[in-house]
GROMACS .gro file of C-alpha atoms in nm:
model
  210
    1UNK     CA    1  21.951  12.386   3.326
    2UNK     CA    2  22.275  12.557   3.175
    3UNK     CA    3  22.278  12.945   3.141
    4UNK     CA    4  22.419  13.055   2.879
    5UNK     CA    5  22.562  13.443   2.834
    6UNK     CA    6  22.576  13.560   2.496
    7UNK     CA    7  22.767  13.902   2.497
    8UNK     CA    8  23.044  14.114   2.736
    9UNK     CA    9  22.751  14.135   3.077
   10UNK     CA   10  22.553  13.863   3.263
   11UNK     CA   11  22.367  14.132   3.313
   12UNK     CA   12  22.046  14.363   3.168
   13UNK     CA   13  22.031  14.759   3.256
   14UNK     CA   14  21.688  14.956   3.239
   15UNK     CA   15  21.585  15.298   3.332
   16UNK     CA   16  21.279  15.324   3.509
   17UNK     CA   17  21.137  15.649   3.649
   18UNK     CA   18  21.461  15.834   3.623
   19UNK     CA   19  21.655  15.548   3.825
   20UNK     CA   20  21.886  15.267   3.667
   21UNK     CA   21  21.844  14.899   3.709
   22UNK     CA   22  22.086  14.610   3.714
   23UNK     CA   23  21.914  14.284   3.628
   24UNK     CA   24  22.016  13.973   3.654
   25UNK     CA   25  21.892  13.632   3.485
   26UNK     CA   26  21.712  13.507   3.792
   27UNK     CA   27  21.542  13.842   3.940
   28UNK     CA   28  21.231  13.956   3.847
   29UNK     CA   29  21.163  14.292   3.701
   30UNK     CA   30  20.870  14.399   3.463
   31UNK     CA   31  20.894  14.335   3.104
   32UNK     CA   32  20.675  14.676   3.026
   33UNK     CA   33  20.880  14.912   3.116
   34UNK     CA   34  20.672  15.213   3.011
   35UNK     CA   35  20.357  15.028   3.187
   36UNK     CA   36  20.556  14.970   3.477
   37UNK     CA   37  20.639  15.341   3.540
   38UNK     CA   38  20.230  15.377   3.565
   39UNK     CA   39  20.188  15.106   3.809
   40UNK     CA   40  20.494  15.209   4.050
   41UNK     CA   41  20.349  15.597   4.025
   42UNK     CA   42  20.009  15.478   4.146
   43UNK     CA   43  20.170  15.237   4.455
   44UNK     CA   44  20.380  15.550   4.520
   45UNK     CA   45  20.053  15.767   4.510
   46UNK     CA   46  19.872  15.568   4.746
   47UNK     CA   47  20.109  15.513   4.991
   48UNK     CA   48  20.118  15.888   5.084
   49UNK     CA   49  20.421  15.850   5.271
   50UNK     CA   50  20.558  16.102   5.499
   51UNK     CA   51  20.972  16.189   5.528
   52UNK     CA   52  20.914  15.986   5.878
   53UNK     CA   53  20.796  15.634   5.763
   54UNK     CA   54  20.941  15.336   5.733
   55UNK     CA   55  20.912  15.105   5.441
   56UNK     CA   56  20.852  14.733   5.424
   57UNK     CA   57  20.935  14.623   5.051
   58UNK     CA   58  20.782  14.274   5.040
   59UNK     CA   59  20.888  14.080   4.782
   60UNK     CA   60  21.100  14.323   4.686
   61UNK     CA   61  21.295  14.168   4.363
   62UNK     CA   62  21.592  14.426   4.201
   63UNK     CA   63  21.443  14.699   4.465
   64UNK     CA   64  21.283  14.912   4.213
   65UNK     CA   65  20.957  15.004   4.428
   66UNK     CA   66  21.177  15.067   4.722
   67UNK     CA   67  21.401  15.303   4.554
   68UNK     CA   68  21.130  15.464   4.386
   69UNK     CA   69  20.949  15.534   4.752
   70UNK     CA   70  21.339  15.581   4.926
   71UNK     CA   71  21.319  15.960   4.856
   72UNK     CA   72  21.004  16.049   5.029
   73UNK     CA   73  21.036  15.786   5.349
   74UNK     CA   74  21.271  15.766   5.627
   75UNK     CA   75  21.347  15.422   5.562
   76UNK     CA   76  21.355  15.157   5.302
   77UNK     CA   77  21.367  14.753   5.405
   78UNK     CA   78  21.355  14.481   5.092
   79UNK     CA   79  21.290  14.107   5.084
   80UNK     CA   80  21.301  13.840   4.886
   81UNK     CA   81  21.399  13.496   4.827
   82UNK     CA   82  21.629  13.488   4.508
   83UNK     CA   83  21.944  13.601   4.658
   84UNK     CA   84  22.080  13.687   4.310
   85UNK     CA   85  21.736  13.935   4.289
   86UNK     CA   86  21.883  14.116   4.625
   87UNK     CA   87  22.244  14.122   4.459
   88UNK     CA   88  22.081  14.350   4.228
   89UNK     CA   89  21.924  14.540   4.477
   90UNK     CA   90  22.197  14.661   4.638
   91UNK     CA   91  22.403  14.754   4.332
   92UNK     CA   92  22.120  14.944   4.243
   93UNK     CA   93  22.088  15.118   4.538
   94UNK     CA   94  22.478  15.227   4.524
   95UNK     CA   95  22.432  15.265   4.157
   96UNK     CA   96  22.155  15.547   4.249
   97UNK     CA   97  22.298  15.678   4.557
   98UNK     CA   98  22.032  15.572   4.760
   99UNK     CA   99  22.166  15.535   5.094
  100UNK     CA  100  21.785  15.514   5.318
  101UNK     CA  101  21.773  15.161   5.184
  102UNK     CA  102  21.887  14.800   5.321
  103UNK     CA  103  21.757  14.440   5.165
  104UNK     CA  104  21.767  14.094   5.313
  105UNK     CA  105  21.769  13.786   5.167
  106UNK     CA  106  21.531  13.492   5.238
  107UNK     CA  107  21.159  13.409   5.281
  108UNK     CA  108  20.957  13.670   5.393
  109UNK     CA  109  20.752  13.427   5.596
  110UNK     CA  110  21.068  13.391   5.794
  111UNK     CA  111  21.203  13.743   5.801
  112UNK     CA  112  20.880  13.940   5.821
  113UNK     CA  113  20.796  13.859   6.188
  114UNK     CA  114  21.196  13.936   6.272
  115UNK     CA  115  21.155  14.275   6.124
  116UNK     CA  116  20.818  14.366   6.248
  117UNK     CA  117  20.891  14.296   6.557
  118UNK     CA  118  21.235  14.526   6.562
  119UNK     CA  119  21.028  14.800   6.404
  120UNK     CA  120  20.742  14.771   6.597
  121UNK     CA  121  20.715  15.027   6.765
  122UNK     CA  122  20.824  15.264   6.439
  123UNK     CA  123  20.525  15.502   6.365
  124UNK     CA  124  20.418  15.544   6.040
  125UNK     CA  125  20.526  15.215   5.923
  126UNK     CA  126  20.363  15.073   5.625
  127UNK     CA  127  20.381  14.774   5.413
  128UNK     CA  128  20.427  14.775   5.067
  129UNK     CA  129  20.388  14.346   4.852
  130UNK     CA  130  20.403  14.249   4.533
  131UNK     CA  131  20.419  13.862   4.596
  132UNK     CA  132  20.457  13.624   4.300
  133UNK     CA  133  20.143  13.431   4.151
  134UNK     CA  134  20.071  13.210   4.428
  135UNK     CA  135  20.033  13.535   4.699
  136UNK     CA  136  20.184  13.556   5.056
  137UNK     CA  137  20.274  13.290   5.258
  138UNK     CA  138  20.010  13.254   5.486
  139UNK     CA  139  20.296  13.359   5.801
  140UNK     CA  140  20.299  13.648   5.643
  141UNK     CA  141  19.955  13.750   5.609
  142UNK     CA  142  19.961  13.663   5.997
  143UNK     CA  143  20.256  13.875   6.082
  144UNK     CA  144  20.093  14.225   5.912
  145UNK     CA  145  19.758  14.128   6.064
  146UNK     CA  146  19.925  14.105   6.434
  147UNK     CA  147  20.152  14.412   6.358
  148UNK     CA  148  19.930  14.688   6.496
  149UNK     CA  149  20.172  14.973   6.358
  150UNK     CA  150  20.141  14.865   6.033
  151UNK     CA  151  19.785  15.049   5.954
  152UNK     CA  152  19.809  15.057   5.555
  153UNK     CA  153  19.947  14.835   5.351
  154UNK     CA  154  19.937  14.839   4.980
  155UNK     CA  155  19.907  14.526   4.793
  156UNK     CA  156  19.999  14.497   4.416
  157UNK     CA  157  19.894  14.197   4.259
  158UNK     CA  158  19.941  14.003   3.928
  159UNK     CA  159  19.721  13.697   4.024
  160UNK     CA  160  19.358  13.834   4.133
  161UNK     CA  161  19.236  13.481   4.256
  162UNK     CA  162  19.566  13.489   4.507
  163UNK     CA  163  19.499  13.840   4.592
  164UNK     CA  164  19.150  13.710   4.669
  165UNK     CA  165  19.262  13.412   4.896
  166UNK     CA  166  19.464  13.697   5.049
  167UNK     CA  167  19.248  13.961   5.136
  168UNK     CA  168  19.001  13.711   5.289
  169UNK     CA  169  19.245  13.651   5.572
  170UNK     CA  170  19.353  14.079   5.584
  171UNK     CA  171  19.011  14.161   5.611
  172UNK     CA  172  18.817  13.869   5.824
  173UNK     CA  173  18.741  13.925   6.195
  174UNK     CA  174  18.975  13.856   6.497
  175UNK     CA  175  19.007  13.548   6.573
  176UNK     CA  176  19.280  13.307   6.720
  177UNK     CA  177  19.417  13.199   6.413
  178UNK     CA  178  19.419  13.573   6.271
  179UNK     CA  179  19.527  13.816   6.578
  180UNK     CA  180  19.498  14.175   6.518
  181UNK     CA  181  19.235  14.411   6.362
  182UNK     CA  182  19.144  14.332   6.044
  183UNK     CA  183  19.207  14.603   5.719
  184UNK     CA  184  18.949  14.682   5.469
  185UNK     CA  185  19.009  14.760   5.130
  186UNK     CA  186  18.993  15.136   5.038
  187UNK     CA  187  19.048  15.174   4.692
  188UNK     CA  188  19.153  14.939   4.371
  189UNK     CA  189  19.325  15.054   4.036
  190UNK     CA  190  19.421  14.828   3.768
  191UNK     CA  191  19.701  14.887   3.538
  192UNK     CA  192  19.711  14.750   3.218
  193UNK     CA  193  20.035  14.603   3.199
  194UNK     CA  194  19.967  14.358   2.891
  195UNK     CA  195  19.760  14.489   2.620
  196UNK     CA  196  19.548  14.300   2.371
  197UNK     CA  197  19.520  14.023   2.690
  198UNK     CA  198  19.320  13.940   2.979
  199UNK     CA  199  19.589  14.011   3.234
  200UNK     CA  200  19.628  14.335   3.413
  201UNK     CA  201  19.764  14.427   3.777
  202UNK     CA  202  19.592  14.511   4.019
  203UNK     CA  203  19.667  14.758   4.301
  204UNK     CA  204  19.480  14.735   4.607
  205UNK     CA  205  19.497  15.005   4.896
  206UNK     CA  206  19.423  14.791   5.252
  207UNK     CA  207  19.362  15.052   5.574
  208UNK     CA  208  19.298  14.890   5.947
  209UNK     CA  209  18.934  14.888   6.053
  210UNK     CA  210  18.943  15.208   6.329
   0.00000   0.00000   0.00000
């Protein structure tokens, strides 16, 4: 298809929980702002980060959970696919001054086992996704499960039949296709982000099994 740009900017700003957002035609960002700021309080809530972990941003669009999370953590790291989505990312970051935070470009299921396996031995490390409709790539779900540092993960969702399929293989026993000690799922908020429908997200706080 042809894009078309009607005005001066290719380009959308929004303020979200004090910080500014470039946003681009491709990338992804939430179209209820005011909604949004709930949901991003409550991942940032149940994280309970400490100024000594390091952040895996999943899926991380424009960057606006890992900015929102940079000031607490040691470290921020941000992927996703759309390249023009991590653009974004990093002008935001310089755009905030937040200097904790790097993104990467491609698919997670590719990159996630790279970076868990430089940062393995990082402690707290935690894992924050917000995958698109469909879920996590099922590499994925196989490189947190086999990452024993990572022992919380939060997972925010805006497909619960995905984030079914999903937690089925985060929670199952050991086995040879699914190395590593399984999580279990502590606690579940929903956020309505659209009213007057039957769509909400979901926010779902995964722990290992001790």
């Amino acid at each position: 298809y042809q894009r078309r740009v009607r005005g001066t900017s290719p380009y959308i700003y929004e303020t979200l929980l004090n910080l500014k957002f470039r946003i681009s035609a491709h990338s992804f960002f939430q179209v209820n702002t005011l909604a949004a700021e709930i949901l991003y309080s409550r991942v940032r809530h149940l994280t309970n980060p400490t100024s000594e972990s390091i952040v895996l941003d999943v899926c991380c669009g424009t960057g606006t959970i890992g900015m929102i999370m940079a000031p607490l953590v040691k470290k921020v790291i941000g992927i996703d696919i759309c390249e023009s989505a991590i653009k974004d990312a990093n002008e935001n970051a310089e755009l905030n001054g937040i200097s904790n935070i790097e993104f990467r470009a491609g698919k997670a299921e590719d990159l996630l086992p790279k970076l868990l396996n430089e940062y393995r031995s990082s402690v707290p490390l935690f894992a924050i996704v917000d995958p698109p409709r469909a879920g996590l790539h099922l590499k994925v779900l196989k490189a947190i499960r086999s990452c024993s540092a990572i022992d919380r993960l939060v997972y925010v969702s805006c497909n619960q039949n995905a984030l079914v399929e999903d937690a089925k293989h985060l929670t199952r026993a050991e086995s040879k296709q699914m190395i590593g000690r399984p999580f279990m799922a502590k606690k579940v908020e929903a956020v309505d982000m659209f009213p007057h429908t039957d769509n909400c997200e979901v926010i779902v706080l995964f722990e290992r099994e001790p």
